[in-house]
JSON list of C-alpha atoms in Angstrom, two decimals:
[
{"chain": "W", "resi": 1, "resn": "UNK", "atom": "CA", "xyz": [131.88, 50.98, 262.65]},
{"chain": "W", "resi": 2, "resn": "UNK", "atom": "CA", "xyz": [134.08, 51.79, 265.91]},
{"chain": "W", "resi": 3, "resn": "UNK", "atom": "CA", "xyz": [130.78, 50.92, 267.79]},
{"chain": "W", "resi": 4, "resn": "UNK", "atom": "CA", "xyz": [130.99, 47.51, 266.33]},
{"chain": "W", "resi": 5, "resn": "UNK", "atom": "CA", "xyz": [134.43, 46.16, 266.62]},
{"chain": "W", "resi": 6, "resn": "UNK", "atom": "CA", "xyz": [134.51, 47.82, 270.33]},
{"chain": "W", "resi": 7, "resn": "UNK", "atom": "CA", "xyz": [131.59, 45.34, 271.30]},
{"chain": "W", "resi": 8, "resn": "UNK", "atom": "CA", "xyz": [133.32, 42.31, 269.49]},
{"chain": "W", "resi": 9, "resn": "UNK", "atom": "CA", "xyz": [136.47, 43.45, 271.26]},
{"chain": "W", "resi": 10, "resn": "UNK", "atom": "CA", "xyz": [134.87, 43.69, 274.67]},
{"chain": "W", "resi": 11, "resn": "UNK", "atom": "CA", "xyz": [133.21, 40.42, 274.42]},
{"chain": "W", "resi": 12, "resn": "UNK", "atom": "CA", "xyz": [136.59, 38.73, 273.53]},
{"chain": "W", "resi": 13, "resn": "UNK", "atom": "CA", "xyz": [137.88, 40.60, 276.53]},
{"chain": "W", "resi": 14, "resn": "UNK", "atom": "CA", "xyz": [135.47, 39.26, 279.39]},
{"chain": "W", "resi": 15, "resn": "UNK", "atom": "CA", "xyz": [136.89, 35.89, 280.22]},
{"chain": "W", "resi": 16, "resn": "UNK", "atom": "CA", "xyz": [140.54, 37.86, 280.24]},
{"chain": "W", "resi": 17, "resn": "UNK", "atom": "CA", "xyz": [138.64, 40.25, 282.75]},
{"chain": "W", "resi": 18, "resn": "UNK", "atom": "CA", "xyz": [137.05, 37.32, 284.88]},
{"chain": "W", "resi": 19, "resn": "UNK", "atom": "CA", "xyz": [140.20, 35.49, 285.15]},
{"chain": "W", "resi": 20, "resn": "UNK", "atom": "CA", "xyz": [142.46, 38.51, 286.69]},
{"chain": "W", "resi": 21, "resn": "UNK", "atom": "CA", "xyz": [139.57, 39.77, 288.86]},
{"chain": "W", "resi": 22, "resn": "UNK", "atom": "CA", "xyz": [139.30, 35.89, 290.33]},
{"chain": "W", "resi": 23, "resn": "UNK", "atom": "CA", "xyz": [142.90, 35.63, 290.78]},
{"chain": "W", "resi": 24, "resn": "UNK", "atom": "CA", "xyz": [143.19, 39.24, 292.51]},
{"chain": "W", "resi": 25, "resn": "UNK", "atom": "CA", "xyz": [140.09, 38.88, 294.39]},
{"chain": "W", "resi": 26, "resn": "UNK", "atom": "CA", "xyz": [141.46, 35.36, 295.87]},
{"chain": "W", "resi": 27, "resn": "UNK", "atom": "CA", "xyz": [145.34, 34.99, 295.76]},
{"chain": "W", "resi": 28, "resn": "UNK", "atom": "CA", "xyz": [146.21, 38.89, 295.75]},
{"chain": "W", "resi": 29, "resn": "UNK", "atom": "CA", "xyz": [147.64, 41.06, 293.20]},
{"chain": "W", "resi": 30, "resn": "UNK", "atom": "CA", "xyz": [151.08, 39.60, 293.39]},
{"chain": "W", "resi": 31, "resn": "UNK", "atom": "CA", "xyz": [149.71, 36.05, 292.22]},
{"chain": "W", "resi": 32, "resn": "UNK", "atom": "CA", "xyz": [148.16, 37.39, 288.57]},
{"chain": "W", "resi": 33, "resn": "UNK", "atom": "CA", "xyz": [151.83, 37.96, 287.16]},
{"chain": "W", "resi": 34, "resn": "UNK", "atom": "CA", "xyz": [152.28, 34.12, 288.10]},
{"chain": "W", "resi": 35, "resn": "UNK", "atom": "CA", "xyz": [149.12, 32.95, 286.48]},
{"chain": "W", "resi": 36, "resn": "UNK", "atom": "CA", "xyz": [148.54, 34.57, 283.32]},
{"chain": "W", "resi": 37, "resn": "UNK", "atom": "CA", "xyz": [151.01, 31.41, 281.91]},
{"chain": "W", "resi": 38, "resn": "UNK", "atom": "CA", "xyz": [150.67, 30.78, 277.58]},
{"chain": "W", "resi": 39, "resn": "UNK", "atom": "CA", "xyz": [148.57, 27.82, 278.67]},
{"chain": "W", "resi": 40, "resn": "UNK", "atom": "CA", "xyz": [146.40, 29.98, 280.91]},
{"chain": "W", "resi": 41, "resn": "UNK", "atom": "CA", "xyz": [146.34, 32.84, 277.92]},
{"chain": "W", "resi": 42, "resn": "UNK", "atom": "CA", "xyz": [145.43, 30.64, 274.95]},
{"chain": "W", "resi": 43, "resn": "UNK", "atom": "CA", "xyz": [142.76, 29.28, 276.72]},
{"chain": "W", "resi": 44, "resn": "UNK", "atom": "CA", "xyz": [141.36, 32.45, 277.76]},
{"chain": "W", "resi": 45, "resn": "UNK", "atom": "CA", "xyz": [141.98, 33.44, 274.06]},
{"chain": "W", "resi": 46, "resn": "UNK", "atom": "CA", "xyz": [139.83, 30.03, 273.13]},
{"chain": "W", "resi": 47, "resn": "UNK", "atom": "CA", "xyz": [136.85, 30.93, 275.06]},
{"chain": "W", "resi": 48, "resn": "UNK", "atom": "CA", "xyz": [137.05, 34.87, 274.24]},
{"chain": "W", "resi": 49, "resn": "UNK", "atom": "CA", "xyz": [136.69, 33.95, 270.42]},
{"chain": "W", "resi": 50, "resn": "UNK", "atom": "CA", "xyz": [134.18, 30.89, 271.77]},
{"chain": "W", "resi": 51, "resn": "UNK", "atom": "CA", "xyz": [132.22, 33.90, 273.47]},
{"chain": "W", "resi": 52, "resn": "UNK", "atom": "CA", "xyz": [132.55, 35.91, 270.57]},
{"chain": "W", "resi": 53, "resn": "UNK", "atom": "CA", "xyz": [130.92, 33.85, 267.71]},
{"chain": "W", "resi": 54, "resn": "UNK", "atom": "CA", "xyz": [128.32, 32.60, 270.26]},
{"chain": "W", "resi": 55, "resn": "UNK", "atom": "CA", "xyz": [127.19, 36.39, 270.38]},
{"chain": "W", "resi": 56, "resn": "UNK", "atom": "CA", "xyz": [127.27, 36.84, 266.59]},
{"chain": "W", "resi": 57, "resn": "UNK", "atom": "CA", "xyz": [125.42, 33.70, 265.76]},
{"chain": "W", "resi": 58, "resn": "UNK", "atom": "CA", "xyz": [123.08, 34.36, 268.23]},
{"chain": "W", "resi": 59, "resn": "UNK", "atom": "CA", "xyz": [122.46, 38.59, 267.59]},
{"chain": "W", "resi": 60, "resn": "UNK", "atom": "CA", "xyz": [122.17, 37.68, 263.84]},
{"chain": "W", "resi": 61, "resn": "UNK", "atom": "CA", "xyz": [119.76, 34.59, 264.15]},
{"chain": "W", "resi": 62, "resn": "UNK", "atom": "CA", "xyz": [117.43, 36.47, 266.67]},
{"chain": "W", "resi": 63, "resn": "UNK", "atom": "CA", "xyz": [117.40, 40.05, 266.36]},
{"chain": "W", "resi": 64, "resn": "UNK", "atom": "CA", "xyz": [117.24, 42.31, 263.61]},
{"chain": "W", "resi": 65, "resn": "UNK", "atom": "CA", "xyz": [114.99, 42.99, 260.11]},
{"chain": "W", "resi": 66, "resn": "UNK", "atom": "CA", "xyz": [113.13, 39.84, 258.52]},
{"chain": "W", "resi": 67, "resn": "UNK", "atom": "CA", "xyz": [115.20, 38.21, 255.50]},
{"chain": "W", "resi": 68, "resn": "UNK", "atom": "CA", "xyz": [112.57, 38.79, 253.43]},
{"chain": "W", "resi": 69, "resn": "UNK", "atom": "CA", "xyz": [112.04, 42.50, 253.62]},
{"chain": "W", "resi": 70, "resn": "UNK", "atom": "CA", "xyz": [113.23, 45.16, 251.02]},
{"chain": "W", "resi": 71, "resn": "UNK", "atom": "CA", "xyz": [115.33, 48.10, 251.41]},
{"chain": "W", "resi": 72, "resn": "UNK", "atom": "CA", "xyz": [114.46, 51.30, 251.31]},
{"chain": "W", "resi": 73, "resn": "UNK", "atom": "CA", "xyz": [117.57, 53.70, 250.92]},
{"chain": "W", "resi": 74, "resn": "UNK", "atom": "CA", "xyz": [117.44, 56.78, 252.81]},
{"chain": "W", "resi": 75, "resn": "UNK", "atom": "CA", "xyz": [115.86, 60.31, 251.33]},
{"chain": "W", "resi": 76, "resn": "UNK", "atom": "CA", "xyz": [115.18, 63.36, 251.57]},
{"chain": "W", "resi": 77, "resn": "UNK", "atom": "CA", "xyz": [110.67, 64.55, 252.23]},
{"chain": "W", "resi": 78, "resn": "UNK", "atom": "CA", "xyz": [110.03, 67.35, 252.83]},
{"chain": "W", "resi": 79, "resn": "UNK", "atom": "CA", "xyz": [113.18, 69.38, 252.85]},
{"chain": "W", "resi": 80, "resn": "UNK", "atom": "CA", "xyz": [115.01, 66.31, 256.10]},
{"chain": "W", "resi": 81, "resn": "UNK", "atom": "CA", "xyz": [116.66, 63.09, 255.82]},
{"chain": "W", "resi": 82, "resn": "UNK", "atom": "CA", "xyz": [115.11, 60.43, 256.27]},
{"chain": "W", "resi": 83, "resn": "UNK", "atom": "CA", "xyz": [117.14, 57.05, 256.97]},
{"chain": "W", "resi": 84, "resn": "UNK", "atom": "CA", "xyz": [117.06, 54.22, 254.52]},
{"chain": "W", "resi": 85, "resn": "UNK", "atom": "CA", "xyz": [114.44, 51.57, 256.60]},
{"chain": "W", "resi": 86, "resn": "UNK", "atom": "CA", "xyz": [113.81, 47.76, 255.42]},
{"chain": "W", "resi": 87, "resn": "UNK", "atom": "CA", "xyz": [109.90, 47.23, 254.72]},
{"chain": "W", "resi": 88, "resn": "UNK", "atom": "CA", "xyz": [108.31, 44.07, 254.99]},
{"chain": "W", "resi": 89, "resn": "UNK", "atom": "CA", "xyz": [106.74, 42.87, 251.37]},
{"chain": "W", "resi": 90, "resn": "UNK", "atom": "CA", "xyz": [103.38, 42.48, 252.17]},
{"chain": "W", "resi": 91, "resn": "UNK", "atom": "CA", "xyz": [103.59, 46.54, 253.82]},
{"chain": "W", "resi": 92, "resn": "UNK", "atom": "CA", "xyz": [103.10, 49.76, 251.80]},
{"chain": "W", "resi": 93, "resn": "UNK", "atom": "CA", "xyz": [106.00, 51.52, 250.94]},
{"chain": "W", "resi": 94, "resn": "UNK", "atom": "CA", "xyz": [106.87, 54.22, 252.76]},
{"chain": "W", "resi": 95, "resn": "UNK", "atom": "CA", "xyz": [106.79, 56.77, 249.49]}
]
């Protein structure tokens, strides 16, 4: 679960990231105190969460199990653990 909000969390941080690397890379380090402004931060802020939902919608509308499938919870053959899987319905279960 850390794994997860750390991505969402590093993917709201990028534009912050972009923003002070331009500004030190092209005015200095003594100009980012000056620009980070509240205008300046809520608009980073707007296109962090912007960034952020464009990830989810795309991650969940592209990648992962079909809708359709069933789940299989996880078990134990054979004496190991086996982790639960989702199986497609037309496929043979896995037991």
């Amino acid at each position: 679960m850390t794994r997860f909000y750390l991505t969402y969390a590093l993917l709201f941080a990028v534009p912050f990231v972009l923003y002070v690397s331009y500004i030190y890379f092209s005015m200095g380090r003594s100009a980012i105190r000056e620009s980070l402004t509240v205008k300046a931060l809520g608009w980073l802020s707007v296109l962090g969460a912007g960034l952020t939902v464009v990830v989810i919608v795309v991650l969940t509308n592209f990648t992962g199990f079909a809708s359709d499938g069933v789940y299989q919870p996880a078990r134990f053959e054979d004496g190991r653990l086996l982790p639960g899987t989702i199986v497609e319905p037309d496929a043979p279960s896995p037991e």
